[in-house]
C-alpha positions in Angstrom: 39.6 5.3 -4.2 38.2 8.8 -3.6 37.6 11.2 -6.5 38.2 14.3 -4.4 41.5 16.1 -4.5 43.9 15.4 -1.7 45.2 18.2 0.5 48.9 19.0 0.5 48.8 19.7 4.3 49.1 16.7 6.5 47.0 17.8 9.5 43.6 16.1 9.8 40.8 18.7 9.6 38.6 16.6 11.9 40.9 15.8 14.8 44.2 17.6 14.1 46.3 14.4 14.0 49.4 14.4 11.7 48.2 12.3 8.7 50.6 9.6 7.5 48.7 8.6 4.4 45.5 9.4 2.5 43.3 8.7 5.5 43.7 9.8 9.1 45.0 6.9 11.2 43.2 8.3 14.3 39.7 9.1 13.1 39.6 7.6 9.6 38.6 10.9 7.8 39.9 11.3 4.3 42.5 14.1 3.9 40.8 16.0 1.1 40.2 19.6 0.2 37.2 20.8 2.2 35.8 23.1 -0.5 35.1 21.6 -3.9 33.9 23.1 -7.2 30.4 22.4 -8.4 31.7 20.2 -11.2 33.7 18.2 -8.7 30.7 17.7 -6.5 28.6 16.7 -9.5 31.1 14.1 -10.8 31.5 12.6 -7.3 27.7 12.4 -7.0 27.4 10.5 -10.3 30.2 8.2 -9.2 28.5 7.5 -5.9 25.2 6.7 -7.6 26.7 4.4 -10.2 28.9 2.7 -7.5 25.8 2.2 -5.4 23.8 0.8 -8.3 26.5 -1.7 -9.2 26.7 -2.9 -5.5 22.9 -2.8 -5.2 22.1 -4.9 -8.2 25.0 -7.3 -7.5 23.7 -7.8 -4.0 20.1 -8.3 -5.0 21.1 -10.8 -7.7 22.9 -12.9 -5.2 20.2 -12.5 -2.6 17.4 -13.8 -4.9 19.3 -16.5 -6.7 21.4 -18.0 -3.9 19.4 -18.1 -0.7 21.5 -18.0 2.4 24.8 -17.4 0.6 24.8 -13.6 1.1 24.2 -14.0 4.9 26.9 -16.7 5.1 29.5 -14.5 3.3 28.5 -11.5 5.5 29.2 -13.3 8.8 32.4 -14.6 7.3 33.6 -11.1 6.7 33.0 -10.7 3.0 31.2 -7.4 3.2 32.8 -4.8 1.0 31.1 -6.1 -2.2 27.5 -6.1 -0.7 25.1 -3.6 0.7 24.8 -3.3 4.5 21.9 -5.5 5.6 20.2 -2.7 7.6 20.3 -0.3 4.6 19.0 -3.0 2.4 16.1 -3.7 4.7 15.2 0.0 5.0 15.4 0.5 1.2 13.4 -2.7 0.2 10.8 -2.3 3.0 10.2 1.4 2.2 9.8 0.6 -1.5 7.6 -2.4 -0.7 5.2 -0.4 1.5 5.0 2.6 -0.9 3.8 0.2 -3.6 1.6 -1.7 -1.2 -0.2 1.3 0.2 -0.5 2.7 -3.3 -2.2 -0.4 -4.7 -4.4 -1.3 -1.7 -6.7 1.1 0.0 -7.6 0.6 3.7 -11.1 1.9 3.0 -11.9 -1.1 0.8 -10.9 -3.7 3.4 -13.8 -6.1 4.1 -16.1 -4.4 1.7 -18.2 -6.5 -0.8 -19.1 -5.3 -4.2 -22.5 -4.6 -2.9 -21.1 -2.3 -0.2 -19.0 -0.4 -2.7 -22.1 0.1 -4.9 -24.1 1.4 -2.0 -21.3 3.8 -1.1 -21.1 5.0 -4.7 -24.9 5.4 -4.7 -24.7 7.5 -1.6 -22.0 9.7 -3.2 -24.0 10.2 -6.4 -27.2 11.1 -4.4 -25.3 13.6 -2.4 -23.8 15.0 -5.6 -27.3 15.2 -7.1 -28.7 17.0 -4.0 -25.9 19.5 -4.1 -26.4 20.3 -7.8 -30.2 20.6 -7.3 -29.9 22.9 -4.3 -27.0 25.1 -5.4 -25.6 25.5 -8.9 -29.0 24.6 -10.4 -30.5 27.6 -8.6 -27.7 30.0 -9.5 -28.4 33.4 -11.0 -25.7 32.7 -13.6 -27.4 31.2 -16.8 -24.3 29.3 -17.9 -24.0 27.6 -14.5 -27.7 26.7 -14.5 -27.5 25.1 -17.9 -24.4 23.2 -17.0 -26.0 22.0 -13.8 -29.0 20.7 -15.8 -26.7 18.6 -17.9 -24.8 17.4 -14.9 -28.0 16.6 -13.1 -29.2 14.5 -16.0 -26.0 12.5 -16.0 -26.2 12.0 -12.2 -29.8 10.8 -12.5 -28.8 8.3 -15.2 -25.9 6.9 -13.1 -28.1 6.7 -10.0 -30.8 4.7 -11.8 -28.2 2.4 -13.2 -26.7 1.6 -9.8 -30.1 1.3 -8.1 -31.2 -1.2 -10.7 -27.9 -3.2 -10.2 -28.5 -3.2 -6.4 -32.2 -4.2 -6.9 -31.4 -7.0 -9.3 -28.8 -8.3 -6.8 -31.3 -8.3 -4.0 -33.8 -10.1 -6.2 -31.2 -12.7 -7.2 -30.1 -13.3 -3.6 -33.7 -13.6 -2.5 -34.6 -16.1 -5.2 -31.4 -18.1 -4.5 -32.5 -18.4 -0.9 -34.5 -21.4 0.1 -37.5 -19.3 1.2 -37.3 -17.2 -1.9 -37.3 -20.3 -4.1 -40.3 -21.7 -2.4 -42.2 -18.4 -3.0 -41.2 -18.4 -6.6 -42.3 -22.1 -7.1 -45.6 -21.3 -5.5 -46.2 -18.2 -7.8 -45.2 -20.2 -10.9 -47.7 -23.0 -9.9 -50.4 -20.3 -9.7 -49.4 -19.0 -13.1 -48.2 -15.7 -11.7 -45.1 -14.3 -13.5 -42.7 -12.4 -11.4 -41.6 -9.1 -13.1 -37.9 -8.7 -13.8 -37.9 -5.1 -12.5 -39.5 -5.9 -9.2 -38.3 -3.4 -6.6 -37.2 -5.0 -3.3 -36.7 -1.8 -1.3 -39.1 0.9 -2.3 -37.7 3.7 -0.1 -34.3 3.3 -1.8 -35.7 3.8 -5.3 -37.2 7.3 -5.1 -35.1 9.9 -6.7 -36.8 12.7 -4.9 -35.9 15.4 -7.4 -36.3 18.9 -6.0 -36.7 21.4 -8.9 -37.3 24.4 -6.7 -37.3 27.7 -8.5 -35.8 29.7 -5.7 -32.4 31.1 -6.8 -29.6 33.1 -5.2 -28.5 36.4 -6.6 -25.0 35.3 -7.4 -23.2 32.4 -9.1 -22.7 29.6 -6.6 -19.3 29.5 -5.0 -17.4 26.3 -5.7 -16.0 26.3 -2.2 -19.5 25.7 -0.8 -19.9 22.3 -2.5 -20.4 19.4 -0.2 -19.9 16.7 -2.8 -16.7 15.9 -4.7 -18.7 14.1 -7.4 -20.9 17.2 -7.9 -17.9 19.5 -8.0 -16.0 17.3 -10.4 -18.9 16.9 -12.8 -19.7 20.6 -12.8 -16.1 21.5 -13.5 -16.0 19.0 -16.4 -19.2 20.4 -17.9 -18.6 24.2 -17.4 -17.1 26.3 -20.2 -13.4 26.7 -20.0 -13.6 30.3 -18.9 -15.9 29.4 -16.0 -13.8 26.5 -14.6 -11.7 26.9 -11.5 -7.9 27.2 -11.8 -5.9 24.1 -11.0 -4.6 25.8 -7.9 -8.1 26.5 -6.7 -9.2 23.0 -7.4 -6.5 21.6 -5.1 -7.7 23.6 -2.2 -11.4 23.3 -3.0 -11.3 19.5 -3.3 -9.6 19.2 0.1 -12.4 21.3 1.7 -15.1 19.4 0.0 -13.6 16.0 0.9 -13.7 16.9 4.6 -17.3 18.0 4.4 -18.4 14.9 2.3 -16.6 12.5 4.6 -18.6 13.8 7.5 -21.9 13.5 5.6 -21.3 10.1 4.1 -19.5 8.2 6.8 -21.0 9.5 10.0 -21.3 6.4 12.2 -18.7 4.6 10.1 -16.0 7.1 11.1 -14.7 5.2 14.1 -14.6 1.8 12.2 -12.8 3.4 9.3 -10.3 5.1 11.5 -9.6 1.8 13.3 -9.1 -0.1 10.0 -6.9 2.6 8.6 -4.7 2.6 11.8 -4.4 -1.2 11.7 -3.7 -1.2 7.9 -0.8 1.3 8.4 0.5 -0.7 11.4 1.7 -3.5 9.1 5.2 -2.0 8.6 5.6 -1.7 12.4 4.3 -5.2 12.9 6.8 -6.7 10.5 9.6 -4.7 12.0 8.6 -5.9 15.5 8.5 -9.5 14.2 12.1 -9.4 12.8 14.0 -9.7 16.2 11.5 -12.4 17.3 12.0 -14.4 14.1 15.8 -14.2 14.7 15.3 -15.4 18.3 13.3 -18.4 17.0 16.2 -19.3 14.8 18.6 -19.0 17.8 16.3 -21.4 19.8 16.2 -23.9 16.9 20.0 -23.8 16.3 20.9 -23.4 20.0 23.6 -26.0 19.7 25.6 -24.0 17.2 28.0 -22.2 19.5 29.8 -20.6 16.6 26.7 -18.5 15.7 25.6 -15.4 17.7 22.2 -13.8 17.8 23.4 -11.1 15.4 24.2 -13.8 12.8 20.6 -15.1 13.0 19.4 -11.5 12.7 21.5 -11.0 9.5 19.9 -14.1 8.0 16.5 -12.9 9.0 17.0 -9.5 7.4 18.1 -11.0 4.1 15.1 -13.3 4.2 12.7 -10.5 4.8 14.2 -8.4 2.0 13.9 -11.3 -0.4 10.2 -11.8 0.7 9.4 -8.2 0.0 10.8 -8.5 -3.5 8.8 -11.7 -4.2 5.6 -10.0 -2.9 6.3 -7.0 -5.2 6.4 -9.5 -8.1 3.1 -10.9 -7.0 1.6 -7.4 -6.8 2.8 -6.7 -10.3 1.2 -9.9 -11.6 -2.0 -8.9 -9.9 -2.1 -5.5 -11.5 -1.4 -7.2 -14.9 -4.3 -9.6 -14.4 -6.6 -6.6 -13.8 -5.8 -5.5 -17.3 -5.4 -8.8 -19.2 -7.5 -11.3 -17.1 -5.1 -14.0 -18.2 -5.8 -17.2 -16.2 -2.1 -18.2 -16.1 -1.4 -15.2 -13.8 -3.2 -16.9 -10.9 -0.9 -19.9 -11.4 2.2 -17.7 -11.4 1.1 -16.0 -8.1 0.7 -19.5 -6.5 4.2 -20.3 -7.7 5.6 -17.1 -6.1 3.9 -18.0 -2.8 5.5 -21.4 -2.9 8.8 -19.8 -3.9 8.8 -17.7 -0.7 8.6 -20.8 1.5 11.1 -22.7 -0.7 13.5 -19.8 -0.5 13.4 -19.9 3.3 14.1 -23.7 3.3 16.9 -23.4 0.9 18.4 -20.4 2.8 18.3 -22.3 6.1 19.9 -25.3 4.4 22.8 -23.3 3.0 23.3 -20.9 5.9 23.2 -23.5 8.7 24.6 -26.4 6.7 22.5 -29.1 8.2 20.9 -32.2 6.6 17.7 -32.0 4.6 15.8 -33.9 7.3 16.9 -31.6 10.1 16.4 -28.5 8.1 12.9 -29.6 7.0 11.9 -30.3 10.6 13.2 -26.9 11.8 11.6 -25.2 8.9 8.2 -26.6 9.9 8.7 -25.6 13.5 9.9 -22.1 12.5 6.7 -21.5 10.5 4.5 -22.7 13.3 6.3 -20.4 15.8 6.1 -17.5 13.2 2.3 -18.1 12.8 1.6 -17.8 16.5 4.0 -14.8 16.7 2.0 -12.9 14.0 -1.3 -13.8 15.8 0.0 -12.3 19.0 1.4 -9.2 17.2 -1.9 -8.8 15.4 -3.8 -8.8 18.7 -1.4 -6.2 20.2 -1.5 -3.9 17.2 -5.3 -4.3 16.9 -5.6 -3.1 20.5 -3.3 -0.2 19.7 -5.3 0.7 16.6 -8.5 0.7 18.5 -7.1 3.0 21.2 -5.8 5.4 18.4 -9.2 5.4 16.8 -10.8 6.4 20.1 -8.2 9.1 20.8 -6.9 10.2 17.4 -5.1 13.1 18.9 -2.8 10.9 21.0 
């Protein structure tokens, strides 16, 4: 029942038909006063939100606890008490991918800890060079003193990461068969291998340039070429010398563009490709949805009482439930990063199993076949889905490669 006030006139404002009741029998528009007070709009808004919440949580509860029942009731016509499947998919998928892209960065795909340390080292070295060449040479005494403190901190961090990388190289070399043979030979000769042995000498030099040339003015923060240098300088400068928060927003964007060009260089294409592919996952899943429903139609082709749209409804509900299960797995992963509880790994495995069990139970309830037939079709459906995702992955990989070559298109 609407909370808007009904008009005394009986002509429909939308189509002009004489209205016999509260709604126009011709177009279905509600015969209410077109102009409402602010309070009326507010109360109706609150009502719509709370009404949506009650329907949303009721639908989600049934979706997760009774696989296949929601889809079965929908095709039977029981729809007023549940969310529209398309709206549910849009909402759950949007929420899922917002969380997904927030938690997982495309730039870290395929990178080992060693790669990340090397990138961090490059960033710190660039920051050191910028501080040495610019604010350290400033005519402003406060800025020079601040730059000296910042430079000392950068040097310390650089040395720490260089030692970690060096130790890792030594450990990897020793673990190798050839490295072990060399180590055994040295030990037999009574030669002790130093713990701080440098593997890659050219990577160890700090190359500190303490030139005394200085500019006449304090260095402009917009000319920085390193976010790390800018951030550390801003943290160390006195309050009255720091940039305003508005200026920081614009400056960091400018510096980020410059730094990306300096650090990534030849990696720009690969990174663009991975980023395009990473952000193609929502499109890939959306493209897989009608194919998944088609597989169900093939497997249940003898069911003449079911249309393709019915299989699509079941597919949409299954996808929505899967998104929610995966969000739970993401939450557990984030919790593990803070707690390092071993049981969380077990819970994530249980969630993975629950996704497949959910699909099986859903198929069993929705299609109403025996356990044996449902299990056989469940296995076939997963095999078909696997090959489908492989084909879609190849297609979207090709698209991502083309977009990386022609980013403007």
